[in-house]
PDB file of C-alpha atoms in Angstrom:
ATOM      1  CA  MET A  49      18.598 -19.504   3.719  1.00  0.00           C
ATOM      2  CA  PRO A  50      18.791 -18.311   7.920  1.00  0.00           C
ATOM      3  CA  GLN A  51      17.177 -15.077   6.735  1.00  0.00           C
ATOM      4  CA  LYS A  52      14.373 -17.326   4.675  1.00  0.00           C
ATOM      5  CA  LYS A  53      14.045 -19.412   7.599  1.00  0.00           C
ATOM      6  CA  GLU A  54      13.350 -16.670  10.114  1.00  0.00           C
ATOM      7  CA  GLN A  55      11.087 -15.172   7.893  1.00  0.00           C
ATOM      8  CA  LYS A  56       8.657 -18.089   7.677  1.00  0.00           C
ATOM      9  CA  GLU A  57       9.685 -18.216  11.467  1.00  0.00           C
ATOM     10  CA  ARG A  58       7.996 -14.596  12.508  1.00  0.00           C
ATOM     11  CA  VAL A  59       4.961 -15.137   9.733  1.00  0.00           C
ATOM     12  CA  ALA A  60       3.895 -18.787  11.436  1.00  0.00           C
ATOM     13  CA  ARG A  61       3.912 -16.415  14.656  1.00  0.00           C
ATOM     14  CA  LEU A  62       2.034 -14.105  13.342  1.00  0.00           C
ATOM     15  CA  LEU A  63      -0.319 -16.654  11.983  1.00  0.00           C
ATOM     16  CA  GLU A  64      -0.515 -18.901  15.728  1.00  0.00           C
ATOM     17  CA  THR A  65      -1.404 -14.916  16.941  1.00  0.00           C
ATOM     18  CA  LEU A  66      -4.576 -14.653  14.451  1.00  0.00           C
ATOM     19  CA  GLU A  67      -6.072 -17.714  14.845  1.00  0.00           C
ATOM     20  CA  ARG A  68      -5.472 -17.263  19.394  1.00  0.00           C
ATOM     21  CA  ASP A  69      -7.328 -13.944  19.066  1.00  0.00           C
ATOM     22  CA  ASP A  70      -8.968 -13.723  15.793  1.00  0.00           C
ATOM     23  CA  ILE A  71      -7.463 -10.917  14.918  1.00  0.00           C
ATOM     24  CA  LEU A  72      -4.097  -9.145  13.650  1.00  0.00           C
ATOM     25  CA  ILE A  73      -3.264  -5.780  13.922  1.00  0.00           C
ATOM     26  CA  ILE A  74      -0.423  -4.508  11.287  1.00  0.00           C
ATOM     27  CA  SER A  75       0.498  -1.289  11.813  1.00  0.00           C
ATOM     28  CA  SER A  76       2.191   1.442  10.221  1.00  0.00           C
ATOM     29  CA  SER A  77       5.573   2.152  10.575  1.00  0.00           C
ATOM     30  CA  LYS A  78       6.248   5.170  12.217  1.00  0.00           C
ATOM     31  CA  ILE A  79      10.408   5.415  11.142  1.00  0.00           C
ATOM     32  CA  ARG A  80       9.536   4.096   7.970  1.00  0.00           C
ATOM     33  CA  LEU A  81       7.233   6.292   6.690  1.00  0.00           C
ATOM     34  CA  THR A  82       9.147   9.810   8.310  1.00  0.00           C
ATOM     35  CA  LEU A  83      12.101   8.391   6.623  1.00  0.00           C
ATOM     36  CA  ARG A  84      10.317   8.108   2.854  1.00  0.00           C
ATOM     37  CA  LEU A  85       8.876  11.280   4.086  1.00  0.00           C
ATOM     38  CA  ALA A  86      12.174  12.896   4.564  1.00  0.00           C
ATOM     39  CA  THR A  87      13.521  11.785   1.694  1.00  0.00           C
ATOM     40  CA  CYS A  88      10.255  12.973  -0.642  1.00  0.00           C
ATOM     41  CA  LEU A  89      10.526  16.103   0.329  1.00  0.00           C
ATOM     42  CA  ILE A  90      14.752  16.149  -0.060  1.00  0.00           C
ATOM     43  CA  PHE A  91      13.564  14.983  -4.036  1.00  0.00           C
ATOM     44  CA  LEU A  92      11.528  17.906  -3.854  1.00  0.00           C
ATOM     45  CA  THR A  93      13.565  20.955  -2.954  1.00  0.00           C
ATOM     46  CA  ILE A  94      16.548  19.669  -5.392  1.00  0.00           C
ATOM     47  CA  SER A  95      13.561  18.673  -8.131  1.00  0.00           C
ATOM     48  CA  THR A  96      11.861  22.656  -7.529  1.00  0.00           C
ATOM     49  CA  MET A  97      15.843  23.735  -7.866  1.00  0.00           C
ATOM     50  CA  LEU A  98      16.583  21.982 -11.156  1.00  0.00           C
ATOM     51  CA  ILE A  99      13.493  24.123 -12.468  1.00  0.00           C
ATOM     52  CA  ALA A 100      14.808  27.353 -11.434  1.00  0.00           C
ATOM     53  CA  SER A 101      18.276  26.787 -11.901  1.00  0.00           C
ATOM     54  CA  PRO A 102      18.164  27.493 -15.870  1.00  0.00           C
ATOM     55  CA  LEU A 103      16.028  30.370 -15.493  1.00  0.00           C
ATOM     56  CA  LEU A 104      17.856  32.455 -12.880  1.00  0.00           C
ATOM     57  CA  SER A 105      21.396  31.008 -13.723  1.00  0.00           C
ATOM     58  CA  GLY A 106      20.841  32.024 -18.105  1.00  0.00           C
ATOM     59  CA  SER A 107      22.293  28.582 -18.979  1.00  0.00           C
ATOM     60  CA  SER A 108      22.034  27.631 -22.640  1.00  0.00           C
ATOM     61  CA  PRO A 109      18.458  27.445 -24.304  1.00  0.00           C
ATOM     62  CA  ALA A 110      18.448  24.260 -25.669  1.00  0.00           C
ATOM     63  CA  ALA A 111      19.095  22.813 -22.290  1.00  0.00           C
ATOM     64  CA  ALA A 112      16.675  24.581 -20.536  1.00  0.00           C
ATOM     65  CA  PRO A 113      13.085  22.615 -21.532  1.00  0.00           C
ATOM     66  CA  ALA A 114      14.906  18.854 -20.793  1.00  0.00           C
ATOM     67  CA  LEU A 115      16.134  20.223 -17.237  1.00  0.00           C
ATOM     68  CA  ILE A 116      12.300  22.476 -16.556  1.00  0.00           C
ATOM     69  CA  VAL A 117      10.222  18.806 -17.483  1.00  0.00           C
ATOM     70  CA  GLY A 118      12.907  17.246 -15.477  1.00  0.00           C
ATOM     71  CA  GLY A 119      12.291  18.963 -12.022  1.00  0.00           C
ATOM     72  CA  ILE A 120       8.210  19.081 -13.133  1.00  0.00           C
ATOM     73  CA  ILE A 121       7.849  15.884 -13.201  1.00  0.00           C
ATOM     74  CA  SER A 122      10.399  15.078 -10.017  1.00  0.00           C
ATOM     75  CA  VAL A 123       7.904  17.072  -8.538  1.00  0.00           C
ATOM     76  CA  ILE A 124       5.419  15.565  -8.892  1.00  0.00           C
ATOM     77  CA  ILE A 125       6.070  12.159  -8.329  1.00  0.00           C
ATOM     78  CA  SER A 126       7.865  13.411  -5.166  1.00  0.00           C
ATOM     79  CA  GLY A 127       5.163  16.000  -4.544  1.00  0.00           C
ATOM     80  CA  THR A 128       2.033  12.728  -5.023  1.00  0.00           C
ATOM     81  CA  THR A 129       4.909  10.993  -2.551  1.00  0.00           C
ATOM     82  CA  ALA A 130       5.274  13.022  -0.333  1.00  0.00           C
ATOM     83  CA  ALA A 131       1.431  13.864  -0.204  1.00  0.00           C
ATOM     84  CA  ALA A 132       0.403  10.468   0.332  1.00  0.00           C
ATOM     85  CA  THR A 133       2.735   9.271   3.035  1.00  0.00           C
ATOM     86  CA  HIS A 134       1.732  12.057   5.130  1.00  0.00           C
ATOM     87  CA  ARG A 135      -1.525  10.695   5.082  1.00  0.00           C
ATOM     88  CA  GLN A 136      -0.808   7.189   5.885  1.00  0.00           C
ATOM     89  CA  LEU A 137       0.971   8.361   9.119  1.00  0.00           C
ATOM     90  CA  SER A 138      -0.897  11.030  10.502  1.00  0.00           C
ATOM     91  CA  GLN A 139      -4.455   8.854   9.753  1.00  0.00           C
ATOM     92  CA  GLY A 140      -1.929   5.776  11.444  1.00  0.00           C
ATOM     93  CA  ILE A 141      -3.173   3.807   8.238  1.00  0.00           C
ATOM     94  CA  ARG A 142      -2.972  -0.107   9.428  1.00  0.00           C
ATOM     95  CA  LEU A 143      -3.748  -3.469   8.589  1.00  0.00           C
ATOM     96  CA  THR A 144      -6.716  -5.688  10.030  1.00  0.00           C
ATOM     97  CA  LEU A 145      -6.463  -9.273   9.930  1.00  0.00           C
ATOM     98  CA  THR A 146      -9.656 -11.727  10.711  1.00  0.00           C
ATOM     99  CA  SER A 147     -11.155 -15.565  10.531  1.00  0.00           C
ATOM    100  CA  GLU A 148     -13.032 -13.547   8.089  1.00  0.00           C
ATOM    101  CA  GLU A 149     -11.772 -11.323   5.873  1.00  0.00           C
ATOM    102  CA  VAL A 150      -8.660  -8.505   5.659  1.00  0.00           C
ATOM    103  CA  ARG A 151      -9.122  -5.022   6.455  1.00  0.00           C
ATOM    104  CA  LEU A 152      -7.218  -1.710   5.495  1.00  0.00           C
ATOM    105  CA  GLU A 153      -8.269   0.934   7.969  1.00  0.00           C
ATOM    106  CA  ASN A 154      -7.254   4.242  10.015  1.00  0.00           C
ATOM    107  CA  LYS A 155      -6.741   4.215  13.285  1.00  0.00           C
ATOM    108  CA  ASP A 156      -9.579   4.666  14.491  1.00  0.00           C
ATOM    109  CA  GLY A 157     -10.654   1.443  13.129  1.00  0.00           C
ATOM    110  CA  ASP A 158     -12.589   3.280   9.931  1.00  0.00           C
ATOM    111  CA  VAL A 159     -12.319   0.622   7.005  1.00  0.00           C
ATOM    112  CA  ILE A 160     -11.103   1.685   4.271  1.00  0.00           C
ATOM    113  CA  GLU A 161     -11.679  -0.893   2.130  1.00  0.00           C
ATOM    114  CA  LYS A 162     -12.147  -4.832   2.637  1.00  0.00           C
ATOM    115  CA  ALA A 163     -12.613  -7.687   1.322  1.00  0.00           C
ATOM    116  CA  ARG A 164     -13.062 -10.938   2.939  1.00  0.00           C
ATOM    117  CA  TRP A 165     -11.129 -14.635   2.440  1.00  0.00           C
ATOM    118  CA  ARG A 166     -13.150 -15.876   0.387  1.00  0.00           C
ATOM    119  CA  ASP A 167     -13.287 -13.112  -2.168  1.00  0.00           C
ATOM    120  CA  ILE A 168     -10.057 -13.129  -2.699  1.00  0.00           C
ATOM    121  CA  ASP A 169      -9.112 -14.693  -6.331  1.00  0.00           C
ATOM    122  CA  GLN A 170      -4.898 -14.654  -5.623  1.00  0.00           C
ATOM    123  CA  PHE A 171      -2.779 -11.975  -3.876  1.00  0.00           C
ATOM    124  CA  THR A 172       0.013 -10.586  -6.374  1.00  0.00           C
ATOM    125  CA  PRO A 173       3.458  -9.003  -5.290  1.00  0.00           C
ATOM    126  CA  ILE A 174       4.330  -5.655  -6.768  1.00  0.00           C
ATOM    127  CA  LEU A 175       7.858  -6.196  -7.620  1.00  0.00           C
ATOM    128  CA  SER A 176      11.396  -3.026  -8.226  1.00  0.00           C
ATOM    129  CA  GLN A 177      12.525  -2.891 -11.348  1.00  0.00           C
ATOM    130  CA  SER A 178      15.943  -2.944 -10.214  1.00  0.00           C
ATOM    131  CA  PRO A 179      17.793  -6.885 -11.113  1.00  0.00           C
ATOM    132  CA  LEU A 180      17.015  -7.793  -6.950  1.00  0.00           C
ATOM    133  CA  GLN A 181      13.311  -7.778  -7.632  1.00  0.00           C
ATOM    134  CA  ILE A 182      12.310  -6.519  -4.280  1.00  0.00           C
ATOM    135  CA  ILE A 183       8.595  -6.680  -3.406  1.00  0.00           C
ATOM    136  CA  LYS A 184       7.978  -2.780  -2.977  1.00  0.00           C
ATOM    137  CA  THR A 185       3.686  -3.654  -1.743  1.00  0.00           C
ATOM    138  CA  VAL A 186       0.848  -6.340  -2.277  1.00  0.00           C
ATOM    139  CA  SER A 187      -2.057  -5.840  -4.486  1.00  0.00           C
ATOM    140  CA  TYR A 188      -5.303  -8.527  -4.232  1.00  0.00           C
ATOM    141  CA  HIS A 189      -7.058  -9.561  -6.617  1.00  0.00           C
ATOM    142  CA  LEU A 190     -11.407 -10.247  -6.909  1.00  0.00           C
ATOM    143  CA  THR A 191     -13.288 -12.708  -7.915  1.00  0.00           C
ATOM    144  CA  ASP A 192     -17.273 -11.744  -9.203  1.00  0.00           C
ATOM    145  CA  THR A 193     -18.217 -12.102  -6.639  1.00  0.00           C
ATOM    146  CA  GLY A 194     -16.098 -10.008  -3.897  1.00  0.00           C
ATOM    147  CA  ARG A 195     -15.549  -7.235  -6.915  1.00  0.00           C
ATOM    148  CA  GLU A 196     -19.848  -7.011  -6.107  1.00  0.00           C
ATOM    149  CA  ARG A 197     -19.479  -6.673  -2.571  1.00  0.00           C
ATOM    150  CA  ARG A 198     -16.471  -4.535  -3.413  1.00  0.00           C
ATOM    151  CA  GLN A 199     -18.769  -2.257  -5.084  1.00  0.00           C
ATOM    152  CA  GLU A 200     -21.330  -2.065  -2.519  1.00  0.00           C
ATOM    153  CA  PHE A 201     -18.782  -1.376   0.091  1.00  0.00           C
ATOM    154  CA  LEU A 202     -17.918   1.470  -1.673  1.00  0.00           C
ATOM    155  CA  ASP A 203     -20.922   2.790  -2.238  1.00  0.00           C
ATOM    156  CA  THR A 204     -21.944   3.280   1.096  1.00  0.00           C
ATOM    157  CA  ALA A 205     -19.136   6.190   0.626  1.00  0.00           C
ATOM    158  CA  PRO A 206     -16.997   5.426   3.581  1.00  0.00           C
ATOM    159  CA  THR A 207     -15.403   8.554   5.998  1.00  0.00           C
ATOM    160  CA  ALA A 208     -12.019   6.812   6.620  1.00  0.00           C
ATOM    161  CA  ARG A 209     -11.653   6.430   2.111  1.00  0.00           C
ATOM    162  CA  LYS A 210     -12.408  10.164   1.327  1.00  0.00           C
ATOM    163  CA  GLN A 211      -9.957  11.236   4.137  1.00  0.00           C
ATOM    164  CA  TYR A 212      -7.316   8.953   2.322  1.00  0.00           C
ATOM    165  CA  PHE A 213      -8.016   9.055  -1.396  1.00  0.00           C
ATOM    166  CA  LEU A 214      -8.605  13.209  -1.955  1.00  0.00           C
ATOM    167  CA  LEU A 215      -9.119  12.100  -5.232  1.00  0.00           C
ATOM    168  CA  SER A 216     -11.336   8.841  -6.652  1.00  0.00           C
ATOM    169  CA  SER A 217     -12.064   7.669 -10.177  1.00  0.00           C
ATOM    170  CA  PRO A 218     -14.011   5.376 -12.269  1.00  0.00           C
ATOM    171  CA  TRP A 219     -11.695   2.984 -12.901  1.00  0.00           C
ATOM    172  CA  THR A 220     -10.406   3.033  -9.090  1.00  0.00           C
ATOM    173  CA  ARG A 221     -14.100   1.850  -7.881  1.00  0.00           C
ATOM    174  CA  ASN A 222     -14.931  -0.331 -11.248  1.00  0.00           C
ATOM    175  CA  ALA A 223     -11.056  -1.649 -10.601  1.00  0.00           C
ATOM    176  CA  GLY A 224     -10.885  -5.851  -9.523  1.00  0.00           C
ATOM    177  CA  SER A 225      -7.794  -5.344  -7.767  1.00  0.00           C
ATOM    178  CA  VAL A 226      -6.182  -3.220  -4.947  1.00  0.00           C
ATOM    179  CA  ILE A 227      -3.580  -1.810  -4.016  1.00  0.00           C
ATOM    180  CA  TYR A 228      -1.987  -1.906  -0.458  1.00  0.00           C
ATOM    181  CA  PRO A 229       0.633   0.902   0.685  1.00  0.00           C
ATOM    182  CA  SER A 230       3.851  -0.058   1.663  1.00  0.00           C
ATOM    183  CA  GLY A 231       5.691   1.095   5.540  1.00  0.00           C
ATOM    184  CA  PHE A 232       4.094  -1.166   8.017  1.00  0.00           C
ATOM    185  CA  THR A 233       5.803  -2.544  10.756  1.00  0.00           C
ATOM    186  CA  ILE A 234       7.146  -5.193   9.229  1.00  0.00           C
ATOM    187  CA  SER A 235       8.428  -6.333   5.859  1.00  0.00           C
ATOM    188  CA  ASN A 236       6.748  -5.831   2.764  1.00  0.00           C
ATOM    189  CA  SER A 237       7.548  -9.977   1.366  1.00  0.00           C
ATOM    190  CA  ASN A 238       6.700 -11.165   5.090  1.00  0.00           C
ATOM    191  CA  ILE A 239       2.864  -9.572   4.671  1.00  0.00           C
ATOM    192  CA  PHE A 240       2.668 -10.895   0.971  1.00  0.00           C
ATOM    193  CA  ASP A 241       3.740 -14.569   2.966  1.00  0.00           C
ATOM    194  CA  LEU A 242       1.423 -13.531   5.988  1.00  0.00           C
ATOM    195  CA  LEU A 243      -1.200 -12.737   3.696  1.00  0.00           C
ATOM    196  CA  GLU A 244      -0.975 -16.153   1.271  1.00  0.00           C
ATOM    197  CA  ARG A 245      -1.088 -18.576   4.076  1.00  0.00           C
ATOM    198  CA  ALA A 246      -3.746 -16.681   5.761  1.00  0.00           C
ATOM    199  CA  HIS A 247      -5.677 -16.338   2.729  1.00  0.00           C
ATOM    200  CA  TRP A 248      -4.563 -20.417   2.023  1.00  0.00           C
ATOM    201  CA  ARG A 249      -5.926 -21.447   5.319  1.00  0.00           C
ATOM    202  CA  TYR A 250      -8.955 -19.325   6.289  1.00  0.00           C
ATOM    203  CA  ARG A 251     -10.460 -19.727   2.185  1.00  0.00           C
ATOM    204  CA  SER A 252     -10.082 -23.236   2.708  1.00  0.00           C
ATOM    205  CA  LYS A 253     -12.528 -23.634   5.822  1.00  0.00           C
ATOM    206  CA  ARG A 254     -14.783 -21.289   4.543  1.00  0.00           C
ATOM    207  CA  VAL A 255     -15.446 -23.660   1.299  1.00  0.00           C
ATOM    208  CA  ARG A 256     -15.079 -26.488   3.281  1.00  0.00           C
ATOM    209  CA  SER A 257     -17.877 -24.814   5.836  1.00  0.00           C
ATOM    210  CA  HIS A 258     -19.993 -24.464   3.207  1.00  0.00           C
TER     211      HIS A 258
END
């Protein structure tokens, strides 16, 4: 499997950089996010036309509600995804790894989410519904101590978080899991592999040092 070998080698090089510099920054990919934004806008336009067509064309009353409801759902999904993608693109969202923790930041280094390696229980890939089961993004699950630290961080009401998440809810604040966005300069499968291996390495070091 040449592809898997290449992935392992790339992740190994990234880990070497992290070990050497004690920091590794994975930026958002402008190309990937721009393509995603363009796709969302195309779907948004088509969905708007679906809503308008039954009203303007005088199509059968039986078919009109289904088209309108389908169009509205598509508008909501496309619009929400487009807005989130635009924020990620304009704010320069990035993943920053150190030997101590992993952070989700904006381009100015302001923190949106952060967790110490020892406070993370495990990383989990979120898979697509297709038969190929491609990794869409990655989430992590916190230990009890990690949840407490996250609450303390959220209580500071970080400005970067407010700018990135237009809406917040108690469920999000109390969640024991955090989902990362996708669209970085390396693939989601590489990110998952990198985070798992960094977690194993640095969490083990912290445990041994204590």
